[in-house]
XYZ file of C-alpha atoms in Angstrom:
450
model
C -31.681 64.146 -49.895
C -28.789 65.129 -47.620
C -30.368 68.502 -46.883
C -33.656 66.803 -45.995
C -31.818 64.704 -43.416
C -30.234 67.819 -41.919
C -33.552 69.683 -41.734
C -36.386 67.107 -41.954
C -39.870 68.408 -42.727
C -41.634 66.002 -40.390
C -41.957 66.435 -36.649
C -39.556 64.514 -34.433
C -39.946 62.790 -31.075
C -37.764 63.685 -28.138
C -35.980 60.333 -28.486
C -35.090 61.040 -32.107
C -33.724 64.464 -31.219
C -31.587 62.884 -28.479
C -30.302 60.286 -30.952
C -29.315 62.989 -33.433
C -27.384 64.736 -30.666
C -25.747 61.693 -29.061
C -24.574 59.700 -32.080
C -21.898 62.136 -33.323
C -20.717 62.770 -29.755
C -20.523 59.025 -29.055
C -18.718 58.203 -32.311
C -16.162 60.979 -31.899
C -15.571 59.927 -28.282
C -14.869 56.350 -29.399
C -12.415 57.558 -32.055
C -10.646 59.792 -29.544
C -10.288 57.010 -26.967
C -9.022 54.431 -29.476
C -6.799 56.403 -31.845
C -5.590 59.258 -29.634
C -5.624 58.371 -25.938
C -4.864 54.670 -26.361
C -2.160 55.118 -28.991
C -0.560 57.906 -26.939
C -0.394 55.535 -23.985
C 0.515 56.370 -20.405
C 3.279 55.798 -17.885
C 1.372 52.655 -16.819
C 1.924 50.072 -19.559
C 0.200 46.733 -18.955
C 1.082 45.521 -22.439
C 4.876 45.598 -22.310
C 5.267 42.704 -19.806
C 2.684 40.680 -21.772
C 4.577 41.211 -25.028
C 7.932 40.384 -23.406
C 6.536 37.190 -21.872
C 5.017 36.145 -25.205
C 8.312 36.767 -26.966
C 10.202 34.791 -24.328
C 7.753 31.906 -24.729
C 8.142 31.843 -28.516
C 11.936 31.814 -28.119
C 11.994 29.085 -25.496
C 13.146 31.398 -22.691
C 11.889 31.647 -19.079
C 8.602 33.564 -18.798
C 8.024 34.113 -15.068
C 11.013 36.330 -14.281
C 9.288 39.516 -13.011
C 10.865 41.512 -10.187
C 8.050 41.728 -7.650
C 9.943 44.287 -5.550
C 9.010 46.995 -8.086
C 5.585 48.560 -8.559
C 5.696 48.290 -12.349
C 3.097 46.054 -14.043
C 4.106 42.392 -13.908
C 3.304 39.405 -16.088
C 0.787 37.325 -14.135
C -0.998 35.127 -16.706
C -0.924 31.355 -16.106
C 0.767 28.929 -18.546
C -2.489 28.311 -20.432
C -2.984 32.039 -20.883
C 0.604 32.363 -22.069
C -0.133 29.825 -24.787
C -3.231 31.724 -25.956
C -1.625 35.170 -26.117
C 1.740 34.078 -27.566
C 0.864 35.153 -31.169
C 0.982 38.793 -29.972
C 4.774 38.722 -30.178
C 5.012 37.624 -33.811
C 5.305 41.256 -34.969
C 7.217 44.224 -33.548
C 6.094 45.738 -30.183
C 4.540 48.948 -31.497
C 2.387 47.369 -34.203
C 1.520 44.529 -31.851
C 0.281 47.027 -29.267
C -1.807 48.828 -31.878
C -3.350 45.525 -32.940
C -4.159 44.696 -29.319
C -5.779 48.117 -28.826
C -7.948 47.509 -31.898
C -8.778 44.000 -30.686
C -9.950 45.323 -27.320
C -11.870 48.200 -28.935
C -13.627 45.753 -31.271
C -14.408 43.471 -28.307
C -15.905 46.368 -26.340
C -18.018 47.457 -29.322
C -19.291 43.915 -29.839
C -20.019 43.685 -26.104
C -21.949 46.976 -26.404
C -24.095 45.477 -29.160
C -24.684 42.241 -27.229
C -25.645 44.268 -24.150
C -28.227 46.167 -26.192
C -29.662 42.927 -27.579
C -29.681 41.339 -24.133
C -32.141 44.008 -23.002
C -34.131 43.959 -26.287
C -32.776 47.225 -27.674
C -31.655 47.821 -31.234
C -28.977 50.058 -32.696
C -31.794 52.394 -33.802
C -32.957 52.934 -30.220
C -32.024 55.964 -28.142
C -30.286 53.575 -25.742
C -27.616 52.720 -28.338
C -25.711 56.038 -28.499
C -26.369 56.729 -24.811
C -24.828 53.419 -23.753
C -21.921 53.749 -26.192
C -21.098 57.233 -24.922
C -21.395 56.168 -21.281
C -19.068 53.200 -21.820
C -16.323 55.163 -23.578
C -16.565 58.030 -21.076
C -15.925 55.659 -18.169
C -12.576 55.187 -16.470
C -12.707 51.450 -16.975
C -12.898 51.583 -20.776
C -10.476 54.520 -21.120
C -7.779 52.961 -18.954
C -8.280 49.497 -20.420
C -7.410 50.980 -23.820
C -4.725 53.386 -22.580
C -2.968 50.816 -20.365
C -3.618 48.210 -23.107
C -4.781 45.227 -21.100
C -7.153 42.362 -21.862
C -10.272 43.568 -20.005
C -12.167 44.434 -23.209
C -11.941 40.809 -24.313
C -13.019 39.665 -20.841
C -16.105 41.914 -21.059
C -16.993 40.353 -24.411
C -16.603 36.900 -22.865
C -18.978 37.909 -20.058
C -21.686 39.059 -22.481
C -21.278 35.947 -24.634
C -21.498 33.760 -21.531
C -24.698 35.461 -20.333
C -26.333 35.174 -23.766
C -25.413 31.486 -24.095
C -26.457 30.762 -20.511
C -29.901 32.294 -21.037
C -30.260 30.339 -24.289
C -29.395 27.116 -22.393
C -26.400 26.419 -24.625
C -24.471 25.158 -21.641
C -21.383 23.605 -23.199
C -20.665 26.658 -25.348
C -21.244 28.950 -22.365
C -18.661 26.902 -20.484
C -16.191 27.156 -23.379
C -16.399 30.966 -23.355
C -16.079 31.118 -19.573
C -13.217 28.619 -19.640
C -11.254 30.605 -22.228
C -11.585 33.783 -20.181
C -10.503 31.986 -16.989
C -7.498 30.528 -18.833
C -6.176 34.042 -19.405
C -7.551 35.847 -16.347
C -9.839 34.448 -13.605
C -11.973 37.617 -13.300
C -15.180 35.885 -14.444
C -14.683 32.688 -12.427
C -17.425 33.620 -9.879
C -20.022 33.496 -12.672
C -19.890 29.712 -12.615
C -22.033 29.983 -9.467
C -24.820 31.490 -11.591
C -24.821 28.349 -13.723
C -24.941 26.245 -10.557
C -27.882 28.240 -9.181
C -29.774 27.641 -12.434
C -28.929 23.925 -12.455
C -26.946 24.190 -15.697
C -24.297 21.700 -14.673
C -22.960 21.030 -18.168
C -21.346 24.470 -18.003
C -18.871 23.026 -15.506
C -17.621 20.434 -17.991
C -16.150 22.940 -20.423
C -15.608 25.836 -17.981
C -13.200 23.631 -16.030
C -12.077 21.451 -18.915
C -10.816 24.273 -21.152
C -8.359 25.768 -18.595
C -7.160 22.300 -17.584
C -6.592 21.293 -21.214
C -4.835 24.578 -22.040
C -2.567 24.186 -19.012
C -1.758 20.587 -19.933
C -0.799 21.632 -23.467
C 1.213 24.660 -22.316
C 3.053 22.969 -19.458
C 5.779 21.255 -21.519
C 6.055 24.301 -23.814
C 6.609 26.962 -21.142
C 10.197 26.581 -19.939
C 9.502 27.621 -16.331
C 5.802 26.743 -15.992
C 6.337 25.524 -12.423
C 7.440 29.051 -11.454
C 3.901 30.325 -11.959
C 2.638 28.191 -9.059
C 5.713 28.466 -6.825
C 6.512 32.154 -7.390
C 3.869 34.151 -9.297
C 0.694 32.720 -7.725
C 1.786 33.502 -4.137
C 2.424 37.099 -5.240
C -1.058 37.302 -6.807
C -2.601 36.120 -3.535
C -0.754 38.710 -1.469
C -2.500 41.904 -0.368
C -0.505 44.853 -1.654
C -0.929 48.430 -0.447
C -0.613 50.137 -3.865
C -2.905 50.169 -6.910
C -5.389 48.158 -4.865
C -8.954 49.298 -4.179
C -10.074 46.183 -2.318
C -10.947 46.614 1.356
C -7.757 44.825 2.391
C -5.635 46.955 0.048
C -6.841 50.298 1.383
C -6.749 48.974 4.934
C -3.078 48.103 4.452
C -2.355 51.542 2.958
C -4.030 53.395 5.842
C -2.722 51.023 8.522
C -6.068 49.749 9.838
C -5.873 47.023 12.516
C -6.331 43.468 11.305
C -9.477 42.869 13.382
C -11.225 45.903 11.880
C -10.254 44.943 8.324
C -11.597 41.419 8.752
C -14.697 42.741 10.512
C -15.554 44.932 7.510
C -14.859 42.119 5.050
C -16.945 39.569 6.938
C -19.833 42.017 7.378
C -19.881 42.784 3.674
C -19.656 39.069 2.868
C -22.768 38.433 4.996
C -24.679 41.220 3.212
C -23.652 39.782 -0.161
C -24.768 36.296 0.902
C -28.189 37.615 2.005
C -28.636 39.526 -1.266
C -27.751 36.446 -3.313
C -30.144 34.298 -1.289
C -33.019 36.749 -1.842
C -32.253 36.875 -5.562
C -32.122 33.075 -5.750
C -35.259 32.549 -3.679
C -37.548 35.143 -5.280
C -36.148 36.116 -8.675
C -34.801 32.905 -10.169
C -37.737 32.663 -12.603
C -37.089 36.211 -13.868
C -34.108 35.004 -15.849
C -32.713 38.244 -17.245
C -32.996 40.146 -13.969
C -31.627 37.242 -11.927
C -28.603 36.503 -14.103
C -27.530 40.117 -14.648
C -28.139 41.293 -11.080
C -26.642 38.221 -9.391
C -23.588 38.297 -11.640
C -23.082 41.977 -10.775
C -23.295 41.263 -7.048
C -20.860 38.349 -7.315
C -18.344 40.272 -9.379
C -18.493 43.392 -7.201
C -17.906 41.226 -4.147
C -14.960 39.539 -5.892
C -13.388 42.959 -6.481
C -14.012 44.236 -2.958
C -13.562 41.307 -0.552
C -10.411 39.364 -1.622
C -6.886 40.757 -1.579
C -6.821 42.629 -4.912
C -9.323 44.865 -6.711
C -8.540 47.468 -9.352
C -10.816 50.184 -10.645
C -10.940 49.052 -14.269
C -12.349 45.676 -13.203
C -15.626 47.633 -12.968
C -16.076 47.126 -16.729
C -17.640 43.745 -15.877
C -20.496 45.558 -14.111
C -22.028 47.016 -17.296
C -24.707 44.257 -17.452
C -25.712 45.045 -13.858
C -25.891 48.786 -14.551
C -28.020 48.172 -17.637
C -30.706 46.564 -15.455
C -31.835 50.091 -14.575
C -34.167 49.841 -17.593
C -36.071 46.960 -15.935
C -39.104 47.878 -13.864
C -37.926 45.786 -10.884
C -34.335 47.046 -11.033
C -32.528 47.563 -7.738
C -30.710 50.570 -9.215
C -33.602 53.014 -9.608
C -32.421 55.269 -6.815
C -29.802 58.011 -6.472
C -27.470 56.279 -3.946
C -26.845 53.513 -6.490
C -25.652 56.024 -9.066
C -23.567 57.889 -6.521
C -21.827 54.535 -6.052
C -21.448 54.133 -9.829
C -19.833 57.567 -10.035
C -17.277 56.428 -7.474
C -15.937 53.509 -9.509
C -16.787 54.553 -13.083
C -15.925 58.250 -13.287
C -12.705 59.272 -15.041
C -12.514 62.409 -12.857
C -9.456 62.809 -10.678
C -9.873 64.225 -7.178
C -6.235 64.985 -6.377
C -6.150 68.609 -5.219
C -3.258 71.069 -5.141
C -5.035 73.164 -2.502
C -6.411 70.403 -0.242
C -3.868 67.675 -0.804
C -4.778 65.279 2.019
C -8.518 65.467 1.383
C -8.084 65.114 -2.370
C -5.743 62.141 -1.999
C -8.112 60.354 0.376
C -11.138 60.923 -1.855
C -9.215 59.696 -4.915
C -7.894 56.558 -3.194
C -11.111 55.636 -1.386
C -13.839 56.498 -3.900
C -13.569 53.157 -5.719
C -13.732 51.133 -2.496
C -16.626 53.233 -1.190
C -18.371 52.980 -4.572
C -18.280 49.177 -4.671
C -19.295 49.034 -1.009
C -22.190 51.453 -1.450
C -23.455 49.555 -4.480
C -23.598 46.302 -2.510
C -25.270 48.106 0.413
C -27.915 49.607 -1.871
C -28.729 46.240 -3.444
C -28.960 44.624 0.012
C -31.221 47.391 1.329
C -33.554 47.369 -1.695
C -33.970 43.599 -1.667
C -34.249 43.518 2.128
C -36.925 46.227 2.140
C -38.916 44.370 -0.510
C -38.686 41.158 1.514
C -39.749 42.749 4.799
C -42.656 44.571 3.116
C -43.822 41.335 1.470
C -43.642 39.489 4.793
C -45.659 42.178 6.578
C -48.305 42.080 3.858
C -48.414 38.259 3.684
C -47.185 38.092 0.070
C -44.245 35.720 0.521
C -46.367 32.724 -0.469
C -46.877 34.222 -3.928
C -43.220 33.538 -4.755
C -42.310 37.157 -5.424
C -41.360 40.080 -3.215
C -42.009 42.775 -5.811
C -44.679 45.202 -4.537
C -47.994 45.135 -6.463
C -47.474 48.605 -7.947
C -44.303 47.440 -9.663
C -46.257 45.564 -12.339
C -47.439 48.959 -13.617
C -44.092 50.740 -13.212
C -42.510 52.093 -16.418
C -40.280 49.730 -18.337
C -37.828 51.687 -20.474
C -37.640 48.923 -23.069
C -41.405 49.062 -23.704
C -41.332 52.838 -23.971
C -38.429 52.748 -26.392
C -40.116 50.250 -28.697
C -43.253 52.383 -28.786
C -41.498 55.513 -29.953
C -41.627 54.811 -33.718
C -45.431 54.634 -33.545
C -45.555 58.019 -31.842
C -43.223 59.466 -34.442
C -45.383 58.119 -37.240
C -48.504 59.631 -35.716
C -46.916 63.035 -35.420
C -45.466 62.893 -38.929
C -48.909 62.214 -40.384
C -50.433 65.372 -38.870
C -51.460 67.820 -41.596
C -49.147 70.726 -42.211
C -50.392 74.199 -41.411
C -49.843 77.410 -43.323
C -50.522 79.570 -40.296
C -48.056 82.465 -40.464
C -45.544 82.791 -37.642
C -45.939 85.913 -35.472
C -43.241 88.549 -35.672
C -42.084 87.976 -32.095
C -40.925 84.457 -33.024
C -43.393 82.504 -30.845
C -45.157 79.522 -32.390
C -48.890 79.587 -33.177
C -51.138 77.913 -30.616
C -51.810 74.833 -32.776
C -48.121 74.361 -33.526
C -47.296 74.562 -29.820
C -49.863 71.876 -29.064
C -48.390 69.493 -31.634
C -44.876 70.128 -30.343
C -45.885 69.289 -26.780
C -47.633 66.095 -27.823
C -44.589 64.941 -29.724
């Protein structure tokens, strides 16, 4: 039986061949990232300050004591988040870090599965190993595990929120969003998606959970007031290191204030126009609207405020997955040039061309986020202008007529088993193979059709 799996007698589709090739590569990549790279760690250690703060909390000591004059990672979670993560310090630092790595890896894997299901794929589809490999090859997943921060859990919260939102389970969607905001406010902009869809019950729990957690934690955290008087002002500052937001790179390169604000305001206007077009013409296409709008909001939240770091890009996986939809705004090469900028693990620091390499390395994330927002604005704007010229705005959609017949990768993927079955049922042939190794004419024809 094992040998038959290694060399099956039936013909195979291209998708099946790709799956055979990608699964072992994807699985081994996951194991390498989790058990080798992450356990080895790096000079940047996001987990140490979290563990120390949790330990201080459990022992009744001050928590918000970081020295903000250094560039080392600082503890920045609010009192409610401190309460939630405190159990991390029950065991020794090394085992605790390993447990947190496994927790984040499990969260990312569960998010991978939920992302597949969101777009109607199964684990047996060719999309499963391709997506898994792409995720664990990205900078955002690698550094989340290596630096050992909470972003994997935040990604899982995002996918759970989107699933619950689309299922109209508003209170539970708010609970998930509220828990993530309690620890880290990365997903806070997504509450606007609920507002756009009129799902107001989300607000009850999305706001209630952080407020309740803060109320419970306040008397338990010895210096809870220091978060608002000392830590929060630091968070709101624009720093010129480890910061890929427009303001961060502008501060590093010494751009004048008027130019920095001009770029930020211009990009904010483009984002607002894109969101309006999505709301006006795509609100009824629930999956496309929620995933695309959330991606635009989150990208803008990384780029426009005072702080944006490369591994925040993990939250854009739902947006990138929309490429399988026939009306996706990402079916063009500039979009994926942008994705390369903020997802690639490649380093561009050069020994030979030091200045050029340094600039490319520092700016590629900022340019990537910016280009992605520009592409989405241009695609939606072009569709709108074309629909207005052709008098199609009254139909309620700006998709061109040909798009209804454009290929949808999900439909193609679900049809593959039927093709495989048809090929497998073809009668075998005893035609001898020529000495030169080329296949007989009939065998070539079958191979092409498969």
